[in-house]
Amino acid sequence: MNTLLRNELVVLALVLIWIPGYAQLDPATDLQHAEMKSASRQQLIQTLETRETGSNFDIHYDRMDWTIDPAVNFIRGTVTTHFTALATLDRLAFDFNSGMTIDSIRYHGIRLNNYEQSEAQTLEIGLPGMITSGQPDSISISYHGVPTGGGFGYWVQSNHQGTPIIWTLSEPYGASSWWPCKQDLSDKIDSMDILVTTPNAYRVASNGLLMEVTPVSDTMSRHHWQTHYPIASYLVALGITDYAAYSDYVPVPGGDDIEVLNYVYPENLNSAINQTSQVVPVMQLYNELFGLYPFALEKYGHAQFGWGGGMEHQTMTFAYNFSFLLVSHELAHQWFGDKVTCGSWQDIWLNEGFATYCEGLCYEHGLGTQDWQQWLTGKIGSVTNAPGGSVFVTDTSSVNRIFDGRLTYNKGAMLLHMLRWKLGDEAFFGGIRAYLNDPELAYGFARTDNLKQHLEATSGQDLTDFFQQWYYGEGYPSYHISWDQSSDLLHLTVAQSTSSVATAFFSMPLQILLHGIDRDTMVIIQHAFSGQEFAIPLDFTVTGMDIDPNHWLISANNTVTQQTSALQIDPEKTAIRIFPNPVTSILYFTTPGISGLTYTISDVAGKQMKQGALPGSTLYSVPVTELPQGFYVLRIAFSNVVLSQKFIKVN
């Protein structure tokens, strides 16, 4: 078997740069994860982004004090909210379940009776006086009731092997089903104290650090969690059952170890201990790629719950099991979704696309058991399983569309992979770190344009067309290459069709692996338009080629066709003679007297400048006055033969 000699070259049409030294995951798991994540929350379909609840005040701090027994489907407690008015106001509005019973609302020690619970799931409170813009203030709401949410909704009471459990899962529109909040993507709560009184047999899993567990009676204890990192309302969570607890630790060079606190069902303790340790090398990889774990002063953790997936609650992921896919995906959300949260459900790919791509990065770096290239082919196969659909979410009233596995998760992940291919690792990962550390975005919210701007800044490239085609656009390309080789020159014509009429063309660099008898060579062409032609100098005979062999692009149904080489034609019958060369106004050329000839004139980038049909004559003239000065290629085609000749246009 011959040893393959590999070289890599980048082809910018006819301008060539040589680079020396180039020598299936089934997507069902991810799709199932996404489908469960959407189906479990379809009960509250509403577009809260368009509501103005709480838009006139900014929350700084919440103190939650609840009493919850997981054996009883019920919550009682008080939420005290500290805020600053953003405008002069005499009313406050919270998103809140209208089925809850209000026990009292207190403001400056005064009990308020002027409030209204609406069917729109809001609580509007009339204040006894005006609050001026910029004024800090606070209000306490005491309530009780049975939170809505259903079997796999936002608040669930269930059991594991007969032991009761209550857990919450609020993304995207469910926090208000169990506590009064601002359920938006514009205001994070700067800090929180979460106090839960529950029977002594149970532990409480929640956000931040466990400060203390204090007995309040012979049978009840109060669990006090505290976080000082800004948090979106949908990332606040509770899990209450007879958890067994243990910790893993992630070493940090030059710093303190990061605790990973695990709350698991006692019956799963032994298997969980073996699985949760997978998080250690994964966090080390993410620390290296994206910067230190963003909540390092508190903790990371896992809490087991009854829904068959995972949810990236800030500092403590809730998970059904601890498979490598779930562990790697949910941990990635602490950077992408929790530290920087999508500023609109239209941009949910900033959460889910990134977390999905991080799964692949783990495989690329040798973590887990999945092959990296197989993972990529699985994602491409998922995306190309249907012809349309954009990563951009056009209908945020549909939770199923927000969490669409094919588009939000897999196409979002491949969009990032293509950006990495287009920009290179240094600019791509540098742009991601700049995005995560932008003081306007870190521990806040971001839109897709924010990411685009950071990637443009690190790469120096304009990404407008890329996002128009791949983010807002729909579908994917199919590449169709026809080729022939004459002497030491390989001719390629690269056409493109698209799966959706919504996007006419996808402009991307394209890898092509050229096969020879005793060597392979990788070329990279900058595909700018369909029908673009390329001429590549080669010192070996090509026997075949593969399109995108390393799976950098979303594409499918690609074809390669070899044309009859001009080398197989009698050169006396196929000679082209051009004069004058250089030319200023009229280009003359001679060809064999064969009917059915066509000609094209292309510039060095492969852009077609002129074309036409030729009668069966031997002498032709073509006006070229309008062409800018430069190098051009004249091509004459008949049957399966393509003849070419270079010329220079001067003024």
XYZ file of C-alpha atoms in Angstrom:
651
model
C 0.000 0.000 0.000
C 1.456 3.353 -1.040
C 2.254 5.927 1.595
C 0.062 8.945 0.935
C 1.883 12.242 0.634
C -0.301 15.044 1.928
C 0.065 18.729 1.236
C -2.417 21.499 1.901
C -2.984 24.536 -0.251
C -5.443 27.381 -0.183
C -6.788 28.318 -3.603
C -8.063 31.842 -4.100
C -9.311 31.175 -7.623
C -6.071 31.282 -9.667
C -4.027 32.858 -6.857
C -2.465 29.916 -5.034
C -0.924 29.688 -1.556
C 0.697 26.393 -0.617
C 0.589 25.204 3.009
C 2.894 22.248 3.730
C 2.372 19.424 6.170
C -1.232 18.263 5.740
C -1.123 14.730 6.003
C -21.631 8.479 13.899
C -22.988 9.930 16.433
C -26.735 9.275 16.042
C -28.362 12.667 16.753
C -31.351 11.029 18.429
C -29.976 11.621 21.928
C -29.669 15.366 21.435
C -33.022 15.563 19.684
C -34.707 13.641 22.480
C -33.119 15.999 25.010
C -34.420 19.031 23.117
C -37.863 17.577 22.517
C -38.342 16.805 26.209
C -37.090 20.249 27.105
C -39.757 21.804 24.889
C -42.653 19.444 25.525
C -42.325 19.769 29.275
C -43.083 23.458 29.064
C -45.636 23.713 26.299
C -48.400 24.370 28.832
C -47.592 28.086 29.149
C -47.348 29.425 25.612
C -46.923 33.154 25.777
C -44.480 35.726 24.498
C -43.365 37.429 27.667
C -40.687 39.364 25.802
C -43.389 41.672 24.474
C -44.893 42.339 27.921
C -43.840 45.318 30.004
C -44.184 43.682 33.418
C -41.540 45.186 35.677
C -39.905 47.206 32.910
C -39.968 50.340 35.078
C -37.883 48.962 37.954
C -34.547 47.160 38.300
C -34.244 44.306 40.828
C -31.079 44.168 42.950
C -31.853 41.583 45.594
C -34.473 38.962 46.443
C -34.989 37.205 49.750
C -37.125 34.077 49.418
C -38.372 32.400 52.580
C -40.465 29.306 51.861
C -41.894 26.348 53.734
C -42.136 23.247 51.538
C -42.727 19.582 52.347
C -42.068 17.374 49.302
C -44.748 14.973 50.538
C -47.345 17.740 50.033
C -47.838 19.566 46.746
C -47.899 23.042 48.267
C -45.758 26.137 48.801
C -46.045 28.884 51.405
C -43.663 31.770 51.789
C -42.599 35.367 51.391
C -40.540 36.960 48.620
C -39.015 40.336 49.460
C -37.769 42.270 46.443
C -35.333 45.193 46.623
C -35.355 47.361 43.523
C -34.621 50.781 42.035
C -37.292 52.693 40.137
C -36.373 53.404 36.509
C -39.211 55.903 36.138
C -41.642 57.711 38.402
C -44.258 55.144 39.325
C -47.167 54.516 41.638
C -47.712 50.848 40.754
C -45.556 47.720 40.606
C -46.248 44.731 38.380
C -44.828 41.223 38.796
C -45.269 38.103 36.713
C -47.111 35.726 39.022
C -49.470 32.773 38.925
C -53.016 34.066 39.348
C -53.975 30.780 41.035
C -51.863 31.582 44.086
C -53.484 33.070 47.183
C -51.989 36.349 48.392
C -51.708 36.365 52.187
C -50.284 39.869 52.485
C -48.306 42.534 50.656
C -46.199 44.786 52.856
C -44.551 48.059 51.871
C -42.599 50.102 54.435
C -44.241 47.987 57.145
C -47.715 48.858 55.859
C -50.095 46.171 54.608
C -51.344 46.997 51.114
C -54.773 45.926 49.932
C -54.745 47.657 46.547
C -53.606 44.850 44.255
C -55.014 42.798 41.394
C -54.242 39.304 40.102
C -55.061 39.017 36.411
C -55.702 36.111 34.071
C -52.628 37.310 32.184
C -50.602 35.867 35.094
C -49.606 39.239 36.525
C -49.831 40.771 39.979
C -50.318 44.546 39.918
C -49.814 46.431 43.174
C -50.975 49.982 43.803
C -48.564 51.952 46.003
C -49.642 54.498 48.636
C -47.441 57.171 47.053
C -45.099 57.923 44.164
C -41.612 56.460 43.796
C -39.309 58.767 41.861
C -36.889 57.563 39.208
C -33.605 56.390 40.740
C -35.125 55.774 44.164
C -34.311 52.407 45.845
C -37.182 50.615 47.554
C -38.507 47.191 48.543
C -41.748 45.227 48.849
C -42.701 41.876 50.442
C -45.271 39.466 49.002
C -46.538 36.570 51.153
C -48.566 33.844 49.458
C -49.508 30.174 49.400
C -50.959 27.642 47.019
C -50.336 24.807 44.583
C -48.071 25.916 41.724
C -49.296 25.023 38.263
C -47.188 23.178 35.780
C -48.538 19.673 35.412
C -46.733 16.369 35.049
C -43.479 17.651 33.542
C -43.982 21.343 34.031
C -42.412 24.107 36.041
C -43.127 22.696 39.492
C -43.351 18.946 39.966
C -44.181 16.776 42.951
C -43.243 13.157 42.393
C -41.301 10.340 44.059
C -38.280 8.121 43.535
C -38.632 4.596 44.883
C -41.457 5.814 47.100
C -39.630 8.836 48.541
C -41.307 12.183 47.752
C -39.533 14.880 45.775
C -40.399 18.393 44.640
C -38.352 20.046 41.906
C -38.652 23.063 39.656
C -37.723 23.706 36.029
C -38.681 27.210 34.912
C -37.219 27.715 31.422
C -38.543 29.545 29.498
C -41.786 30.939 30.964
C -42.358 29.122 34.250
C -40.688 30.939 37.161
C -43.847 32.957 37.759
C -45.819 29.758 38.299
C -44.282 29.409 41.770
C -42.834 32.807 42.792
C -43.503 36.494 41.990
C -40.736 37.731 39.703
C -39.795 39.665 36.596
C -39.859 36.940 33.994
C -37.876 38.710 31.309
C -34.527 38.602 29.542
C -33.380 42.087 30.451
C -32.942 42.213 34.249
C -30.917 39.815 36.374
C -31.259 39.719 40.149
C -27.876 40.795 41.521
C -27.964 38.625 44.649
C -30.311 36.299 46.522
C -30.938 34.601 49.821
C -33.009 31.434 49.440
C -34.353 29.966 52.678
C -36.397 26.763 52.630
C -37.896 25.161 55.723
C -38.567 21.459 55.183
C -38.754 18.223 57.236
C -35.436 17.034 58.671
C -35.314 13.971 56.406
C -34.691 16.088 53.324
C -31.970 18.187 51.727
C -32.620 21.252 49.575
C -30.660 21.809 46.352
C -30.480 25.378 45.075
C -28.309 28.171 43.674
C -25.087 29.512 45.163
C -23.559 28.418 48.465
C -25.228 26.522 51.285
C -24.628 28.887 54.200
C -26.208 26.827 56.979
C -28.883 24.326 57.921
C -30.645 25.424 61.099
C -33.139 23.346 63.139
C -36.361 25.275 63.693
C -38.219 22.490 65.540
C -37.857 18.821 66.384
C -39.009 17.891 62.893
C -38.120 20.844 60.638
C -34.906 22.569 59.473
C -34.211 25.736 57.511
C -31.744 25.468 54.586
C -30.110 28.780 53.692
C -28.623 29.189 50.192
C -27.007 32.430 49.059
C -25.666 33.694 45.735
C -23.913 36.944 44.883
C -23.788 36.378 41.125
C -26.480 38.021 38.954
C -29.094 35.450 37.968
C -32.005 35.319 35.507
C -35.329 34.340 37.049
C -35.677 31.154 34.964
C -32.365 29.854 36.389
C -33.563 29.945 40.026
C -34.372 26.406 41.181
C -35.272 24.107 44.054
C -34.921 20.346 44.459
C -36.096 18.793 47.732
C -35.819 15.116 48.686
C -33.654 12.724 50.744
C -30.534 13.447 48.714
C -27.196 11.790 49.426
C -24.414 14.372 49.122
C -20.750 14.207 48.114
C -18.299 16.456 46.284
C -15.846 16.276 43.400
C -13.122 18.909 43.070
C -11.651 20.526 39.962
C -7.999 21.613 40.334
C -7.245 25.162 39.167
C -3.563 25.959 38.489
C -2.517 28.772 40.810
C -5.951 28.980 42.428
C -8.388 27.242 44.746
C -10.048 24.011 43.688
C -13.636 24.385 42.481
C -16.152 22.268 44.386
C -18.686 20.212 42.448
C -21.421 19.437 44.993
C -23.555 16.442 44.024
C -27.025 15.738 45.430
C -28.186 12.331 44.176
C -30.826 9.772 45.034
C -29.419 7.407 47.695
C -30.295 4.395 45.558
C -28.077 5.807 42.759
C -25.150 6.893 44.935
C -22.566 4.320 43.821
C -23.197 4.731 40.096
C -23.389 8.524 40.414
C -19.994 8.715 42.128
C -18.451 6.961 39.129
C -20.185 9.251 36.624
C -20.102 12.770 38.064
C -16.306 12.677 38.203
C -16.445 13.065 34.402
C -17.054 16.753 35.043
C -13.487 17.336 36.267
C -11.607 17.074 32.921
C -14.525 18.707 31.118
C -14.389 21.788 33.359
C -10.616 21.905 32.951
C -11.065 21.947 29.163
C -13.695 24.698 29.297
C -11.508 26.728 31.670
C -8.746 26.546 29.072
C -10.950 27.385 26.088
C -13.294 29.999 27.570
C -11.765 31.261 30.807
C -12.235 30.226 34.426
C -15.581 28.737 35.473
C -17.710 31.879 35.906
C -19.073 31.062 39.393
C -15.802 29.865 40.916
C -16.324 31.763 44.187
C -19.425 29.685 44.900
C -19.692 26.171 43.436
C -20.826 23.970 40.627
C -23.070 21.030 41.319
C -25.586 18.430 40.206
C -28.975 17.631 41.695
C -30.882 14.589 40.522
C -34.501 15.035 39.504
C -37.248 13.146 37.720
C -37.347 14.701 34.261
C -35.496 12.704 31.607
C -32.998 15.369 30.608
C -31.008 18.174 32.185
C -31.423 21.836 33.077
C -28.597 24.327 33.577
C -29.743 25.995 36.795
C -27.057 28.492 37.763
C -24.286 26.827 39.817
C -26.310 23.583 40.115
C -27.447 21.579 37.112
C -30.529 19.412 37.595
C -30.124 16.087 35.770
C -31.950 12.795 35.449
C -28.680 10.900 35.054
C -25.027 11.755 34.591
C -24.207 10.598 31.077
C -21.194 12.243 29.478
C -23.421 14.101 27.013
C -25.543 15.636 29.775
C -22.573 16.435 32.001
C -20.650 18.187 29.210
C -23.697 19.963 27.751
C -25.092 21.345 30.998
C -21.706 22.439 32.344
C -21.115 24.447 29.147
C -24.307 26.374 29.892
C -22.658 27.931 32.942
C -20.674 30.024 30.442
C -23.248 30.087 27.627
C -26.689 30.672 29.103
C -25.905 31.497 32.732
C -22.921 33.886 32.701
C -24.056 35.354 29.380
C -27.755 34.716 28.810
C -29.594 35.091 25.517
C -31.314 38.477 25.485
C -34.292 37.121 23.574
C -35.737 33.664 23.014
C -35.129 34.404 19.326
C -31.426 34.059 20.185
C -31.714 30.847 22.225
C -28.971 29.312 20.063
C -26.503 31.454 22.048
C -27.361 29.096 24.913
C -28.143 25.774 23.257
C -26.004 25.952 20.114
C -22.929 26.722 22.196
C -23.645 23.977 24.744
C -24.162 21.458 21.957
C -20.934 22.477 20.226
C -19.094 22.112 23.528
C -20.123 18.442 23.567
C -18.283 18.092 20.271
C -15.249 20.009 21.531
C -14.968 17.448 24.328
C -14.882 14.628 21.789
C -12.355 16.543 19.675
C -10.064 16.792 22.724
C -10.294 13.093 23.531
C -12.877 13.235 26.323
C -15.824 10.864 26.281
C -16.072 7.878 23.961
C -17.529 9.401 20.794
C -15.429 9.980 17.666
C -15.218 13.689 16.762
C -15.743 13.206 13.014
C -18.628 10.841 13.646
C -20.207 13.443 15.936
C -19.938 16.025 13.143
C -21.527 13.739 10.552
C -24.370 13.097 12.977
C -25.015 16.813 13.413
C -24.831 17.458 9.649
C -27.204 14.563 9.027
C -29.676 15.967 11.544
C -29.636 19.461 10.022
C -29.955 18.236 6.424
C -32.801 15.884 7.306
C -35.219 18.677 6.301
C -34.769 21.393 3.657
C -35.684 24.570 5.556
C -35.625 26.320 8.909
C -33.467 29.074 10.390
C -31.419 29.181 13.576
C -33.135 32.511 14.285
C -36.422 31.782 16.103
C -39.259 33.584 14.353
C -42.041 32.352 16.674
C -41.195 32.652 20.370
C -44.758 31.769 21.370
C -43.956 28.158 20.439
C -41.801 26.488 23.066
C -41.343 23.565 20.671
C -39.799 25.927 18.126
C -37.581 27.633 20.713
C -36.090 24.260 21.695
C -36.093 22.687 18.236
C -33.362 20.042 18.306
C -32.504 20.226 14.610
C -32.314 24.018 14.336
C -31.549 25.513 17.769
C -29.229 22.771 18.991
C -27.627 21.076 15.984
C -27.684 23.781 13.316
C -26.679 26.281 16.005
C -23.697 24.083 16.906
C -22.681 23.688 13.259
C -23.016 27.445 12.719
C -20.301 27.858 15.352
C -18.208 25.129 13.733
C -18.420 26.923 10.380
C -17.453 30.228 11.992
C -14.429 28.494 13.476
C -13.533 27.149 10.019
C -13.999 30.531 8.374
C -12.089 32.565 10.990
C -9.478 30.122 12.287
C -9.018 28.924 15.858
C -7.163 31.970 17.168
C -9.755 34.512 16.007
C -12.718 32.243 16.801
C -11.822 31.326 20.379
C -10.393 34.794 21.004
C -13.696 36.302 19.894
C -15.656 33.921 22.128
C -13.564 34.862 25.168
C -13.980 38.564 24.364
C -17.753 38.030 24.102
C -17.884 36.263 27.478
C -15.745 38.914 29.185
C -17.364 41.995 27.667
C -18.404 44.041 30.745
C -21.637 44.973 28.978
C -22.513 41.288 28.510
C -20.827 39.311 31.316
C -23.376 38.255 33.970
C -25.988 39.901 31.787
C -27.681 39.362 28.448
C -26.536 39.233 24.822
C -27.995 39.122 21.338
C -26.526 37.510 18.251
C -25.203 40.835 16.982
C -23.038 41.108 20.121
C -21.325 37.828 19.278
C -20.977 38.859 15.634
C -19.277 42.128 16.592
C -16.706 40.396 18.798
C -15.872 37.808 16.144
C -15.493 40.560 13.551
C -13.176 42.473 15.876
C -10.837 39.526 16.490
C -10.827 38.305 12.875
C -10.978 41.568 10.930
C -13.665 39.971 8.726
C -17.119 41.286 7.871
C -19.569 38.544 8.875
C -22.761 40.216 7.640
C -23.225 37.817 4.723
C -22.410 34.798 6.870
C -25.106 35.577 9.448
C -27.588 36.587 6.764
C -27.112 33.247 5.026
C -26.609 30.850 7.935
C -28.421 32.467 10.898
C -31.372 34.307 9.381
C -31.376 32.244 6.191
C -32.745 28.753 5.716
C -31.518 25.490 4.286
C -28.078 24.343 3.224
C -25.977 24.043 0.048
C -25.215 21.129 -2.247
C -21.921 21.381 -4.127
C -21.527 20.088 -7.687
C -17.966 19.934 -8.974
C -16.994 19.127 -12.555
C -13.306 18.769 -13.304
C -10.739 17.973 -15.919
C -6.960 17.989 -15.977
C -4.656 19.073 -18.779
C -0.908 18.752 -18.405
C -0.061 20.212 -14.978
C -3.283 22.228 -14.535
C -6.468 21.028 -12.806
C -9.665 22.830 -13.878
C -12.611 22.938 -11.462
C -16.090 24.331 -12.020
C -17.948 24.559 -8.703
C -21.709 24.992 -8.877
C -24.085 25.186 -5.921
C -27.755 24.476 -5.391
C -29.608 25.179 -2.143
C -32.287 23.221 -0.320
C -34.494 26.265 0.337
C -35.531 29.131 -1.918
C -35.151 31.400 1.129
C -31.357 31.436 0.664
C -29.993 31.516 -2.881
C -26.309 30.971 -2.093
C -23.965 30.145 0.800
C -20.527 31.729 0.481
C -17.905 29.660 2.314
C -14.347 28.381 1.964
C -14.563 24.788 0.756
C -12.074 21.974 1.337
C -11.533 19.504 -1.500
C -9.322 16.453 -1.053
C -7.629 15.510 -4.344
C -6.622 11.860 -4.706
C -3.700 10.618 -6.777
C -2.111 7.222 -7.236
C 0.614 7.845 -4.662
C -0.452 10.988 -2.846
C -3.366 13.148 -1.677
C -3.480 16.937 -1.677
C -5.963 19.145 0.158
C -7.047 22.364 -1.534
C -9.232 25.133 -0.110
C -11.238 27.270 -2.515
C -13.098 30.457 -1.658
C -16.491 29.724 -3.198
C -18.047 33.110 -4.000
C -20.718 32.266 -6.617
C -22.236 29.275 -8.369
C -20.370 28.225 -11.498
C -17.088 29.668 -10.259
C -14.046 28.276 -12.062
C -10.635 27.491 -10.622
C -7.312 26.476 -12.168
C -4.908 24.660 -9.842
C -1.298 23.765 -10.738
C -0.549 20.114 -9.876
C 2.418 17.835 -10.471
C 0.464 14.569 -10.343
C -2.549 13.011 -12.036
C -5.828 13.300 -10.136
C -7.849 10.098 -9.840
C -10.754 11.473 -7.772
C -11.771 13.962 -5.106
C -13.853 14.349 -1.925
C -15.853 17.456 -0.980
C -15.462 18.749 2.601
C -13.725 15.605 3.898
C -13.254 17.042 7.417
C -16.920 18.021 7.802
C -16.511 21.746 8.323
C -19.730 22.670 6.510
C -23.412 21.872 6.539
C -23.988 20.355 3.096
C -25.571 17.294 1.524
C -26.167 15.635 -1.849
C -22.803 16.779 -3.189
C -21.572 15.472 -6.561
C -18.243 15.216 -8.396
C -18.108 14.698 -12.182
C -14.970 14.165 -14.250
C -15.025 15.683 -17.724
C -13.035 14.295 -20.639
C -9.556 15.724 -20.386
C -8.189 17.841 -23.206
C -5.110 15.618 -22.967
C -7.121 12.893 -24.649
C -7.840 15.089 -27.678
C -5.487 15.536 -30.600
C -3.652 18.782 -29.750
C -3.504 19.730 -33.451
C -7.301 19.820 -33.449
C -7.678 21.685 -30.181
C -5.085 24.449 -30.310
C -6.143 27.999 -29.345
C -4.102 30.941 -30.562
C -4.699 34.381 -29.033
C -3.552 37.736 -30.424
C -2.691 40.357 -29.515
C -1.580 39.409 -26.021
C -1.552 41.755 -24.079
C -4.752 43.187 -25.577
C -6.365 46.639 -25.284
C -9.683 46.508 -27.158
C -10.333 43.503 -29.459
C -9.212 39.966 -28.615
C -8.744 37.680 -31.617
C -8.402 33.931 -31.349
C -8.418 30.906 -33.616
C -9.951 27.488 -32.933
C -10.671 24.314 -34.877
C -13.603 24.637 -37.241
C -16.014 22.786 -35.010
C -19.660 23.761 -34.522
C -21.319 24.095 -31.111
C -18.518 26.049 -29.441
C -19.087 28.355 -26.450
C -16.630 30.674 -24.779
C -16.197 32.298 -21.365
C -13.750 34.909 -20.097
C -13.026 34.823 -16.352
C -10.821 36.901 -14.090
C -8.210 35.418 -11.769
C -10.780 35.043 -8.981
C -12.870 32.816 -11.247
C -15.585 35.437 -11.782
C -17.136 35.116 -15.218
C -16.862 38.428 -17.125
C -18.125 37.510 -20.625
C -19.670 34.525 -22.351
C -21.193 33.609 -25.684
C -21.687 31.069 -28.474
C -19.307 30.684 -31.434
C -20.252 29.712 -34.991
C -18.345 26.948 -36.717
C -15.517 29.149 -37.933
C -11.783 29.364 -37.195
C -11.220 33.072 -36.438
C -13.151 35.030 -33.833
C -13.058 38.471 -32.256
C -14.421 39.559 -28.868
C -14.494 43.191 -27.610
C -12.736 43.473 -24.236
C -12.442 47.268 -23.921
C -14.752 47.313 -20.897
C -12.654 44.821 -18.935
C -10.408 46.261 -16.201
C -6.745 45.674 -16.799
C -5.436 42.434 -15.362
C -5.041 38.713 -16.012
C -7.859 36.677 -17.601
C -8.567 33.152 -18.815
C -10.358 32.431 -22.092
C -12.094 29.050 -22.144
C -13.554 27.342 -25.211
C -15.942 24.433 -24.602
C -17.301 21.769 -26.947
C -18.665 18.315 -26.135
C -16.821 17.335 -22.930
C -13.693 19.284 -23.818
C -12.644 22.581 -22.231
C -9.682 24.451 -23.760
C -8.123 27.418 -22.001
C -5.630 30.169 -22.688
C -4.465 33.042 -20.501
C -4.225 36.647 -21.651
C -3.496 40.086 -20.214
C -5.794 43.104 -20.596
C -4.086 46.522 -20.582
C -5.391 50.054 -21.040
